[in-house]
Short mmCIF file of C-alpha atoms and ligand atoms in Angstrom, two decimals:
data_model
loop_
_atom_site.label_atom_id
_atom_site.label_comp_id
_atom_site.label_asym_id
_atom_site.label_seq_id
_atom_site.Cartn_x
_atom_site.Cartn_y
_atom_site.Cartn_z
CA UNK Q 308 174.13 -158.27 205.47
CA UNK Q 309 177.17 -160.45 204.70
CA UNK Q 310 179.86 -159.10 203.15
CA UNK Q 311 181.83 -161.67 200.88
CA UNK Q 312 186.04 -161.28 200.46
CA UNK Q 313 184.88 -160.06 197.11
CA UNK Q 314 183.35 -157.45 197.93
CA UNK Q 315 185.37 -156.39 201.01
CA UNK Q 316 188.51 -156.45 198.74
CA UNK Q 317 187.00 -154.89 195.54
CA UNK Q 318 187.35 -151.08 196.43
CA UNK Q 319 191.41 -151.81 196.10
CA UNK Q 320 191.50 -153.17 192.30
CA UNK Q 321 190.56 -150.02 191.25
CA UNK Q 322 190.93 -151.16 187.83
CA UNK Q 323 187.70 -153.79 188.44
CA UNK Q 324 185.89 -150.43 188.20
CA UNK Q 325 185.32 -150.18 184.61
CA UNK Q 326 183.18 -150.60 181.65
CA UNK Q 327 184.52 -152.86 178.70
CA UNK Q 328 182.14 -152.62 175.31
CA UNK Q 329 179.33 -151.12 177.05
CA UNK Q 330 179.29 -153.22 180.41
CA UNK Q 331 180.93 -153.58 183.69
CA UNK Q 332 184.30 -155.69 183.36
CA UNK Q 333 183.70 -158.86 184.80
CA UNK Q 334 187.73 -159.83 184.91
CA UNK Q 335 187.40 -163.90 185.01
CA UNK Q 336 191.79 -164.53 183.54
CA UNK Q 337 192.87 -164.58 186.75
CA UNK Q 338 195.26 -167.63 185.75
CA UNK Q 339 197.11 -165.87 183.07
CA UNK Q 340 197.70 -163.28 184.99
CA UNK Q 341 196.21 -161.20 188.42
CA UNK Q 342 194.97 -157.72 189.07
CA UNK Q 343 197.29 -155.66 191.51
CA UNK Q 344 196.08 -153.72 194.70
CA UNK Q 345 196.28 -150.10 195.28
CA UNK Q 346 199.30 -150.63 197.86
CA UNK Q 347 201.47 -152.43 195.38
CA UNK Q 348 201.07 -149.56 192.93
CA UNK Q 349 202.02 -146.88 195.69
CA UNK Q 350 204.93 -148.65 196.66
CA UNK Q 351 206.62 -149.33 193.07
CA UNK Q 352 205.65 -145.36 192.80
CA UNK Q 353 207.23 -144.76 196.27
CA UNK Q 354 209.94 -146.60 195.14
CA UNK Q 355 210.73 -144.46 192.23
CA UNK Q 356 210.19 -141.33 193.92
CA UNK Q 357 212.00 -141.49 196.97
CA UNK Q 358 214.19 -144.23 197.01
CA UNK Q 359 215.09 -145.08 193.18
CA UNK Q 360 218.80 -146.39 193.08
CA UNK Q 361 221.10 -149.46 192.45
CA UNK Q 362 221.65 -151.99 194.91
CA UNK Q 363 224.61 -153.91 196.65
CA UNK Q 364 227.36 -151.97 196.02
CA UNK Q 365 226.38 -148.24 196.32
CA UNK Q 366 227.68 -146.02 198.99
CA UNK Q 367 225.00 -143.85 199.45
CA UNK Q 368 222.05 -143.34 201.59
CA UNK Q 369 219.54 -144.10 198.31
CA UNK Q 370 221.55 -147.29 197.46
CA UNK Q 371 221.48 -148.99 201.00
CA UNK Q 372 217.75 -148.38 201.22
CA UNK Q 373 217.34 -149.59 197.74
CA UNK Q 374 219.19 -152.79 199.19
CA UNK Q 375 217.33 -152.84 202.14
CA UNK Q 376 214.04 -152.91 201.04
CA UNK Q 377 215.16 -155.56 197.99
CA UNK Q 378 216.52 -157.63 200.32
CA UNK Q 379 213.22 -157.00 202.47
CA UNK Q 380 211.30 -157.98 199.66
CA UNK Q 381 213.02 -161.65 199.34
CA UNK Q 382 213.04 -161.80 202.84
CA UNK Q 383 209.07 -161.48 202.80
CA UNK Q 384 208.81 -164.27 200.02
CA UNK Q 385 210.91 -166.82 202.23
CA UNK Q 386 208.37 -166.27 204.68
CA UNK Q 387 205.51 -166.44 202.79
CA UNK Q 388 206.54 -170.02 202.01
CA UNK Q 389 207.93 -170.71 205.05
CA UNK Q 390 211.60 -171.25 203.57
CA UNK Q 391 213.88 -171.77 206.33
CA UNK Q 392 216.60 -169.27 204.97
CA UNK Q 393 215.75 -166.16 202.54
CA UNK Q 394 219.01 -167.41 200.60
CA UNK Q 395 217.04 -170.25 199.32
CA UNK Q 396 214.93 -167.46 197.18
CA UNK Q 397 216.49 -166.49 193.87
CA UNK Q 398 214.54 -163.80 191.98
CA UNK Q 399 213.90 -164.86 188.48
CA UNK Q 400 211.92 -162.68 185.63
CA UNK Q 401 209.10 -165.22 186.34
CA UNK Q 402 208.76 -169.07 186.80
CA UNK Q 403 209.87 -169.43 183.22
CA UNK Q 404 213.15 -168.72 183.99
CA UNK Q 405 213.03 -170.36 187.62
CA UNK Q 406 212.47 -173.32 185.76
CA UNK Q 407 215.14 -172.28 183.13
CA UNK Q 408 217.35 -171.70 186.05
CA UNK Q 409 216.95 -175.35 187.44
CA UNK Q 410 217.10 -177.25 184.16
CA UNK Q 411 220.78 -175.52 182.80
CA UNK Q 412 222.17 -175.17 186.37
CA UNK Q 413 221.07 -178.20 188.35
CA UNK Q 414 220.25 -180.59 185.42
CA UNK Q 415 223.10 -179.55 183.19
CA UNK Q 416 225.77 -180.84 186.13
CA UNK Q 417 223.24 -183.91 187.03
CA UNK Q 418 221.62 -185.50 184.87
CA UNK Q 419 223.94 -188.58 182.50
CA UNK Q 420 222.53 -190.31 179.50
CA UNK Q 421 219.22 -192.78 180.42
CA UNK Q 422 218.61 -190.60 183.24
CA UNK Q 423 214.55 -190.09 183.87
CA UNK Q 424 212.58 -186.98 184.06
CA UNK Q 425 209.42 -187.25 184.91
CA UNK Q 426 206.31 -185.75 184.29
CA UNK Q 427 202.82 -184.96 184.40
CA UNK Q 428 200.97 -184.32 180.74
CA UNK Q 429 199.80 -182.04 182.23
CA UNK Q 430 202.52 -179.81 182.68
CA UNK Q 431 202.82 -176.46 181.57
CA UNK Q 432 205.09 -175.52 178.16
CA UNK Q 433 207.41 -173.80 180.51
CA UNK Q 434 207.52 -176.97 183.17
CA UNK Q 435 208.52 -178.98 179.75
CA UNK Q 436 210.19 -177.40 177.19
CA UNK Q 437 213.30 -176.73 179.35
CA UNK Q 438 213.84 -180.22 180.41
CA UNK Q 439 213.41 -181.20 176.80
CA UNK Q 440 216.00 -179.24 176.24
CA UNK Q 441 218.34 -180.61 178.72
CA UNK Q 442 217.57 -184.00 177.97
CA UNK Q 443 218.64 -183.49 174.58
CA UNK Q 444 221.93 -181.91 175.69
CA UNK Q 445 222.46 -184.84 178.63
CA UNK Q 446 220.93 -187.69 177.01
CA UNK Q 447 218.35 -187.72 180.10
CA UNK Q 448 214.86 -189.42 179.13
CA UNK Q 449 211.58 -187.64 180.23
CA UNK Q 450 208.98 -190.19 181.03
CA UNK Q 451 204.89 -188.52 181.22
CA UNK Q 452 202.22 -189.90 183.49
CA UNK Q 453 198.56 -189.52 181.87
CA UNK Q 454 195.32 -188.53 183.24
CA UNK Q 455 193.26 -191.00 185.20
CA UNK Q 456 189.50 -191.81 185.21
CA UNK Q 457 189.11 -188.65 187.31
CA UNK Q 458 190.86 -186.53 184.63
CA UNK Q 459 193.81 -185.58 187.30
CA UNK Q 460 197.43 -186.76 187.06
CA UNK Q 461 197.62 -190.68 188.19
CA UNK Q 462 199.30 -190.26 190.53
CA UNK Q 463 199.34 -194.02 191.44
CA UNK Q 464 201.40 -194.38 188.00
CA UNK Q 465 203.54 -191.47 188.60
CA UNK Q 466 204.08 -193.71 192.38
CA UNK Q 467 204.83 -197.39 189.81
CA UNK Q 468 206.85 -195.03 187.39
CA UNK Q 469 209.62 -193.34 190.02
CA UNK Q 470 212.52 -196.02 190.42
CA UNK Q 471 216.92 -195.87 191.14
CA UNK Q 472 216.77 -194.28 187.14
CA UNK Q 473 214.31 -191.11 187.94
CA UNK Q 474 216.66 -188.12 188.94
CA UNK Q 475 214.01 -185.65 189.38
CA UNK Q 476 209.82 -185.19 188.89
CA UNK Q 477 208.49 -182.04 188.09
CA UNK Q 478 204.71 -181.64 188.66
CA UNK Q 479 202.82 -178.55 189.02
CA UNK Q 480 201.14 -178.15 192.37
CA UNK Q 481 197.49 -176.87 190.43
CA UNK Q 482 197.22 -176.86 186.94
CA UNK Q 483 196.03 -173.72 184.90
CA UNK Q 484 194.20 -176.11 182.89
CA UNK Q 485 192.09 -179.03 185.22
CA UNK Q 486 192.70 -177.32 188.41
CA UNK Q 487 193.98 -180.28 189.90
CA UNK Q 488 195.25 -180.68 193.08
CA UNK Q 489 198.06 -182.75 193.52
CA UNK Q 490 199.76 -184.55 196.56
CA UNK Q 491 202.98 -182.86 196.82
CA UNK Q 492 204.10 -184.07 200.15
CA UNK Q 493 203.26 -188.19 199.07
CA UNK Q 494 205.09 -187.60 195.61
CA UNK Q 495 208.09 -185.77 197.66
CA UNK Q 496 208.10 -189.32 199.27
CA UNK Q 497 208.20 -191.67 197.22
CA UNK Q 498 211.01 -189.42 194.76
CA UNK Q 499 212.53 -189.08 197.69
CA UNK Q 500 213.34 -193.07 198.43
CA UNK Q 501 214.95 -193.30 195.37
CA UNK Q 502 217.13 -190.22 195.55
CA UNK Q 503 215.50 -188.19 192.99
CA UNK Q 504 214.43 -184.67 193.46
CA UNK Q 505 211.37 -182.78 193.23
CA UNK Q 506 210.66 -179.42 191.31
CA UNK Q 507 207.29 -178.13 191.94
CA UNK Q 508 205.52 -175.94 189.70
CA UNK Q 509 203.65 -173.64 192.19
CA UNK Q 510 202.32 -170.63 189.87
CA UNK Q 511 198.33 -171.80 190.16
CA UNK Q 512 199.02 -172.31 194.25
CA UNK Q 513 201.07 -169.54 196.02
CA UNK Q 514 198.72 -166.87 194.92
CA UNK Q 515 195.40 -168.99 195.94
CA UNK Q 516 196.95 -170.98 199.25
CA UNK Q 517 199.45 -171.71 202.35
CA UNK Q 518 201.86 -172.99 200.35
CA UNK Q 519 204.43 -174.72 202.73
CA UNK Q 520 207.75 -175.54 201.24
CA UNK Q 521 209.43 -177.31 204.47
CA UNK Q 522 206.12 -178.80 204.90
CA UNK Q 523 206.58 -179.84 201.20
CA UNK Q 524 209.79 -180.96 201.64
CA UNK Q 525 210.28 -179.81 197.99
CA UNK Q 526 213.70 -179.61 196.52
CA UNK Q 527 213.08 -177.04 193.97
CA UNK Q 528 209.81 -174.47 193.68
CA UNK Q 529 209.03 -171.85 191.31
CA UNK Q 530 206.24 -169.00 191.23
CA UNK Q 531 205.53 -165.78 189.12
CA UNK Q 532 204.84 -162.44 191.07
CA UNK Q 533 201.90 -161.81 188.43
CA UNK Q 534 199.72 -164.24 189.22
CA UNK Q 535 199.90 -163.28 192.95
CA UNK Q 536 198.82 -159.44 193.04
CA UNK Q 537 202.51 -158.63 192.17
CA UNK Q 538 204.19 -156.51 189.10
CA UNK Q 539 205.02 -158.27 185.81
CA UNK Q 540 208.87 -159.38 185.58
CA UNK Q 541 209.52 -160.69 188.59
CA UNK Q 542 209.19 -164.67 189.85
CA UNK Q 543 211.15 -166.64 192.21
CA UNK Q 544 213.33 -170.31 192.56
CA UNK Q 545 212.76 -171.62 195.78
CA UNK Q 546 215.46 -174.25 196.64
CA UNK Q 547 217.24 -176.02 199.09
CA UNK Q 548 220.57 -174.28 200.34
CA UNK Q 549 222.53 -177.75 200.04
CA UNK Q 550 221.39 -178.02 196.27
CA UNK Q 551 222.11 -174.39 195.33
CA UNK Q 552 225.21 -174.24 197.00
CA UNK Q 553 226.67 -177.08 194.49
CA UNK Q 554 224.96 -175.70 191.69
CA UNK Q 555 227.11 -173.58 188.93
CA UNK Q 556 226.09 -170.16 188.02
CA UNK Q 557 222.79 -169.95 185.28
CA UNK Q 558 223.78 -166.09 183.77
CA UNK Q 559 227.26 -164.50 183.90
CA UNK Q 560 227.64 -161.05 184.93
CA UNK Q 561 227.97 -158.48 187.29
CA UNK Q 562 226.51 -159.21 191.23
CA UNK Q 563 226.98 -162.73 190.72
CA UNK Q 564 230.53 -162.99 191.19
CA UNK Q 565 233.11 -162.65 193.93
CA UNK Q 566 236.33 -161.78 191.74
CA UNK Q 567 237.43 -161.56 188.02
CA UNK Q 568 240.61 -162.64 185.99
CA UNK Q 569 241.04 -162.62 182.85
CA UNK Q 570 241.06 -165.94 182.44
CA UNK Q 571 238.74 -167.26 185.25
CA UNK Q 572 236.43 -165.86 187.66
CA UNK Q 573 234.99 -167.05 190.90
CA UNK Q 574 231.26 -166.73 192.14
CA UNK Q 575 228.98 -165.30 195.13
CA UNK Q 576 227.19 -167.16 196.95
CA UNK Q 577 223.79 -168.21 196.27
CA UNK Q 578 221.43 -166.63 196.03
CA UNK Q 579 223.92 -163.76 194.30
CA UNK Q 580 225.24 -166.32 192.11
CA UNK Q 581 222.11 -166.64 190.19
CA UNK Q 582 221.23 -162.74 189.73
CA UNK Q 583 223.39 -161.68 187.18
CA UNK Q 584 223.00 -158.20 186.44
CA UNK Q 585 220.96 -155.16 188.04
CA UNK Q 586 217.74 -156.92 189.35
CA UNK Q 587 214.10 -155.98 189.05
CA UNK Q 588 214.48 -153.94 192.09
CA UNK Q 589 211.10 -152.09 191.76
CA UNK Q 590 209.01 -155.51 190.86
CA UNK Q 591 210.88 -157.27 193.99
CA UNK Q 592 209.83 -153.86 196.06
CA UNK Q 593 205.96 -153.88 194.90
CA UNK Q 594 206.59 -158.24 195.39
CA UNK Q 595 206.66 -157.58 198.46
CA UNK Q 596 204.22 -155.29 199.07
CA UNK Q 597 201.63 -157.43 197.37
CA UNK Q 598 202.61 -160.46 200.09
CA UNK Q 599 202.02 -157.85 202.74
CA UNK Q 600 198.95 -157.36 200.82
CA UNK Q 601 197.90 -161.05 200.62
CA UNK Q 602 199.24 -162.26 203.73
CA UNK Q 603 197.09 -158.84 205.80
CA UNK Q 604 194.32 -161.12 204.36
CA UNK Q 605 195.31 -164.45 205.02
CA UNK Q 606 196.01 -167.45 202.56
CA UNK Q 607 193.63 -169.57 204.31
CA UNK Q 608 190.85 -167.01 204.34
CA UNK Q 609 191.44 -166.40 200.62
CA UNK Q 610 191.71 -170.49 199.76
CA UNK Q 611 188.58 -170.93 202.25
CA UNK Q 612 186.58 -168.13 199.98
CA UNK Q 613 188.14 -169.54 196.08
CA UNK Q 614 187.32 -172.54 197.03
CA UNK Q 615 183.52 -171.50 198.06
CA UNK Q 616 183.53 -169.73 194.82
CA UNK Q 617 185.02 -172.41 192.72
CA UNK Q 618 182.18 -175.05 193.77
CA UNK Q 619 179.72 -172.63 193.01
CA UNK Q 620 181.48 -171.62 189.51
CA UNK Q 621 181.42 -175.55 188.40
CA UNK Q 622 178.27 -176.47 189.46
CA UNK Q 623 176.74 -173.05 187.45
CA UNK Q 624 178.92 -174.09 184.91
CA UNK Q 625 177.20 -177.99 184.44
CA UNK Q 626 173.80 -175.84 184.23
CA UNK Q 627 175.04 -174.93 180.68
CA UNK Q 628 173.46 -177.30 178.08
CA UNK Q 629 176.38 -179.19 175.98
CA UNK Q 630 179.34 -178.15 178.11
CA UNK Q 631 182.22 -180.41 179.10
CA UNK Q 632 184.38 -179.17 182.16
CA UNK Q 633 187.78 -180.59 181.72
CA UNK Q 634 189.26 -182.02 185.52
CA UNK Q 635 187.88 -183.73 188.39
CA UNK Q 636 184.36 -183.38 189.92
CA UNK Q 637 184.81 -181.25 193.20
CA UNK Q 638 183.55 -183.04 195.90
CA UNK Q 639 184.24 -183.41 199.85
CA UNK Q 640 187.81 -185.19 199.39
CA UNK Q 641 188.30 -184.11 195.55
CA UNK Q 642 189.62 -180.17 195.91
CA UNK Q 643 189.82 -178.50 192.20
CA UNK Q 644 190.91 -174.89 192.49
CA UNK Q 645 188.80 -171.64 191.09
CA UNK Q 646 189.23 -172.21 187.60
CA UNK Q 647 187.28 -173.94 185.00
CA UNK Q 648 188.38 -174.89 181.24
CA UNK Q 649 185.54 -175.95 179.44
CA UNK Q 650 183.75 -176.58 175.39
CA UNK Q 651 180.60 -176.14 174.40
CA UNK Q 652 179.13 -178.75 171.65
CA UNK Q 653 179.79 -177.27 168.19
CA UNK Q 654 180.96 -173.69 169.47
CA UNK Q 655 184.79 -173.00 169.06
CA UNK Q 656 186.02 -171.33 172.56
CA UNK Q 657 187.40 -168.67 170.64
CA UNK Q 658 184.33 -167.35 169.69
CA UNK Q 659 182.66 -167.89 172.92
CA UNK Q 660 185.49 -166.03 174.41
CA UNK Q 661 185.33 -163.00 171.84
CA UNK Q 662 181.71 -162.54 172.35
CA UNK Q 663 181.50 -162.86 176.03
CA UNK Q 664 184.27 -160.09 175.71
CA UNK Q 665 182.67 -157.73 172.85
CA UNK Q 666 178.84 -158.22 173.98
CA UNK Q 667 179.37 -158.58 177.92
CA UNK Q 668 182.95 -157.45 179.27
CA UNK Q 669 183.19 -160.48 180.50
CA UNK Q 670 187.15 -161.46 180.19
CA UNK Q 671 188.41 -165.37 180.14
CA UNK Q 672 190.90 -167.36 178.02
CA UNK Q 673 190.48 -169.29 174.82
CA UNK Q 674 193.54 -171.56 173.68
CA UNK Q 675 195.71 -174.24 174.63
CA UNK Q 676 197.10 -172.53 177.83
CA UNK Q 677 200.15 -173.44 177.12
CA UNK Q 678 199.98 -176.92 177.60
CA UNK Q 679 199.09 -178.13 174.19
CA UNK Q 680 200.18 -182.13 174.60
CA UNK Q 681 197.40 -181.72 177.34
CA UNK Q 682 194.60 -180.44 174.90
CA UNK Q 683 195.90 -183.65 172.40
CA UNK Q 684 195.13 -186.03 175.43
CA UNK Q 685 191.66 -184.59 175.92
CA UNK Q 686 191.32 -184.98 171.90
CA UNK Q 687 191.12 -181.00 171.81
CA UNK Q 688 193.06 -178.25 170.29
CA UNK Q 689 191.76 -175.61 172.34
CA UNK Q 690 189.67 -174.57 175.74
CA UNK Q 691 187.58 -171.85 176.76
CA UNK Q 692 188.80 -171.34 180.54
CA UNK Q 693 187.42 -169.26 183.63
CA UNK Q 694 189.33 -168.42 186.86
CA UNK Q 695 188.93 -166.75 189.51
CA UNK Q 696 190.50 -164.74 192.32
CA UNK Q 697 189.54 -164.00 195.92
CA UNK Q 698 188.57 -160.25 194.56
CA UNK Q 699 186.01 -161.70 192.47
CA UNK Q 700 182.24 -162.42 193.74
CA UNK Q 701 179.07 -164.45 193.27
CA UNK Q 702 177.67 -162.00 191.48
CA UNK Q 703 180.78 -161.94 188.97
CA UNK Q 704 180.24 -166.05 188.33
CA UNK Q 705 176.35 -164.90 187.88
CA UNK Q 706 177.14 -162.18 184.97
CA UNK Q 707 179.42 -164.68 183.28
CA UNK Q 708 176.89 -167.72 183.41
CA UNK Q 709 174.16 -165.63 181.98
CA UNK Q 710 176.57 -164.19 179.54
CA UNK Q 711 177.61 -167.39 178.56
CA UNK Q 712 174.06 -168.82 178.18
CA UNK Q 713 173.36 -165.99 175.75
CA UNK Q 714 176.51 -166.51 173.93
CA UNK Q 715 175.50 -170.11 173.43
CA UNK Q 716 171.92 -169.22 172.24
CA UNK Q 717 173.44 -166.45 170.08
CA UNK Q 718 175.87 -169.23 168.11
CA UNK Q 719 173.40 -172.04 167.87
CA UNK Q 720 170.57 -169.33 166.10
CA UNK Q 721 172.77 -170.14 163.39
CA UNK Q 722 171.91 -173.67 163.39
C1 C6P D 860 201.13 -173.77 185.88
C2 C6P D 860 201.93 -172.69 185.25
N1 C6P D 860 203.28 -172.83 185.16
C3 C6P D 860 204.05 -171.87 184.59
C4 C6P D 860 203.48 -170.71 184.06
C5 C6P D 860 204.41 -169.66 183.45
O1 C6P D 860 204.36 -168.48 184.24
P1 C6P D 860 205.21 -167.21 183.72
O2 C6P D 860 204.92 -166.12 184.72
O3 C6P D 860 204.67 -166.88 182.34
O4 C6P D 860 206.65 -167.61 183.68
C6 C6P D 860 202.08 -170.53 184.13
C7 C6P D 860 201.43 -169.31 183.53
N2 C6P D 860 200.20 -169.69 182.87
C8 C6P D 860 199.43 -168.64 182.23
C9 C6P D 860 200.09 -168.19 180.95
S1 C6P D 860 200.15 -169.49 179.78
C10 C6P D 860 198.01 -169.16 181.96
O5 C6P D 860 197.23 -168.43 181.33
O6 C6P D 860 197.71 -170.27 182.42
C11 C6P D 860 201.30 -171.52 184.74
O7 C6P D 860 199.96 -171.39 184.84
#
């Protein structure tokens, strides 16, 4: 019969194949953070055992293919976004501090008092914090667009809000809360017209689509390697060569410069001038292997199957008496990715969380997400939230609805 992605790509997560308090792990957090394939595992283990050395500046055998396959490894994330030059990828610790990266180098030597940021509400902590930061230091104003009747970013106010004051807009692509889809290429546009740039949050999209970044035309992107089947510590700044070749240096230290005085010192090139230090060489190796991974699949195949699965998680969802999904209604023209944050009448998503964990090994989130002026706007402090990943199945969205059904009976026997 037919086999489903799922189950085709199963057999190479071998930690899917486990039992958590008594049942089978039904691994549903796939927005916080993704499970990793056998073949990024053997090569960070290759790495270590054959090749294991520093990079750039050795002059041994061990060291150049060190380099090599590092410089491989950024090579393969240009291409997986289609950046026209692999100097436009800087390798980060994760999008955090791509963002980070943007806001003290590029804002820090842009932005001038009554400047404007802006916004979605939507945003994650680590899409606002940092320009909170630097509008503090600058005197730059962010400015947020709110949800519309569809509970998605207006978009048609973000469109009224951009004028000759905004200097950049920083949206996320999906959010890890409504799974929203937004129109990158339109808001490129119209920030575009007035001169502003465009930093695009793209940790809920590379690792579920064909994310396009000339297509885009986005100025700035950011992504974490462990939400896309990669190691922990690793992420990645897409941007433009003509912006990061005016931008100053983010960390001092060794790699990123070209010579030293004692009293000044001048800097490499991007992308060198923004890796201070000796880089995650092993994460950037099993990076890359994970984008062979992904891309021997195909983003469109694995966007075609999440977003089969994601339909038939939210309409499973709605069979659960007293919920209240939080985003837009999928339908033919309205796209909402594979995850779902949702309440249940009188049940705090904590608990439902902890029980679907402890009573069904069923794993999903509870919290704000990290966008807590989000939760405020929905008149919540916190969200139960399910997502998904092409390795999951049917049958994994079946285990958690009837888990979560019995959860729900469970809490309101104390009624
Ligand atoms: C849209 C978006 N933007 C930025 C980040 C931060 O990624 P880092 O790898 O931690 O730097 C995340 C990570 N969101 C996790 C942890 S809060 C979630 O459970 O939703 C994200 O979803």
């Amino acid at each position: 019969g037919f086999v489903s992605l799922g189950q085709l790509t199963r057999p190479d997560f071998p930690i899917l194949h486990q039992e958590v308090n008594g049942s089978k792990l039904v691994y549903l957090d796939n927005a916080a953070t993704s499970q990793k394939p056998t073949a990024v595992l053997k090569s960070l283990q290759n790495y270590y055992e054959a090749y294991n050395s520093n990079v750039h500046r050795g002059i041994h055998y061990l060291s150049a293919k060190a380099t090599d396959e590092y410089e491989l490894a950024r090579k393969k994330v240009a291409a997986f976004i289609n950046a026209s030059d692999s100097a436009e990828i800087v390798f980060t610790r994760n999008a955090t501090e791509a963002i980070n990266l943007v806001a003290y180098s590029w804002g820090l030597s842009n932005l001038k008092p009554r400047d404007e940021i802006i916004l979605t509400i939507a945003e994650h902590h680590s899409a606002i914090v940092p320009w909170q930061i630097v509008a503090q230091k600058t005197g730059a104003i962010l400015k947020f667009v709110s949800l519309d009747e569809n509970e998605v970013p207006d978009v048609e106010k973000l469109r009224e809000m951009i004028s000759t004051s905004t200097k950049l807009v920083v949206v996320h692509h999906v959010s890890n809360v409504l799974g929203s889809v937004l129109p990158i290429e339109d808001i490129v546009i119209w920030a575009h017209a007035v001169g502003a740039k465009v930093l695009v949050d793209a940790c809920q999209s590379v690792p579920h689509m064909v994310v396009d970044v000339q297509g885009l035309d986005a100025d700035f992107l950011v992504a974490s390697s462990h939400k896309m089947c990669g190691p922990t510590g690793i992420g990645f700044l897409f941007g433009k060569s003509n912006l990061l070749l005016t931008m100053p240096p983010f960390l001092g230290g060794g790699e990123m410069i070209s010579d030293v005085f004692l009293d000044h010192s001048t800097y490499a090139e991007p992308p060198s001038r923004f890796e201070a230090g000796t880089p995650a060489i092993g994460e950037a190796i099993g990076l890359g292997a994970a984008i062979d991974y992904l891309s021997g699949i195909g983003m469109q195949k694995i966007h075609d199957y999440e977003m089969e699965l994601a339909n038939y998680l939210y309409e499973k969802l709605c069979s659960v008496p007293n919920i209240r999904i939080y985003g837009p209604k999928p339908s033919d023209d309205v796209h909402r990715a594979a995850l779902c944050s949702f309440n249940i009448e009188n049940i705090h998503p904590t608990d439902i969380a902890t029980f679907l964990d402890q009573q069904h090994g069923v794993a999903i989130r509870s919290g704000h997400h990290c966008a807590q002026p989000l939760h405020r706007h929905l008149g919540v402090n916190a969200s139960a939230r399910a997502s998904l990943h092409f390795y999951n199945t049917e049958e994994d969205v079946d285990n958690f609805i009837q888990s979560l059904k019995d959860t729900v009976s469970f809490f309101n026997s104390f009624k």
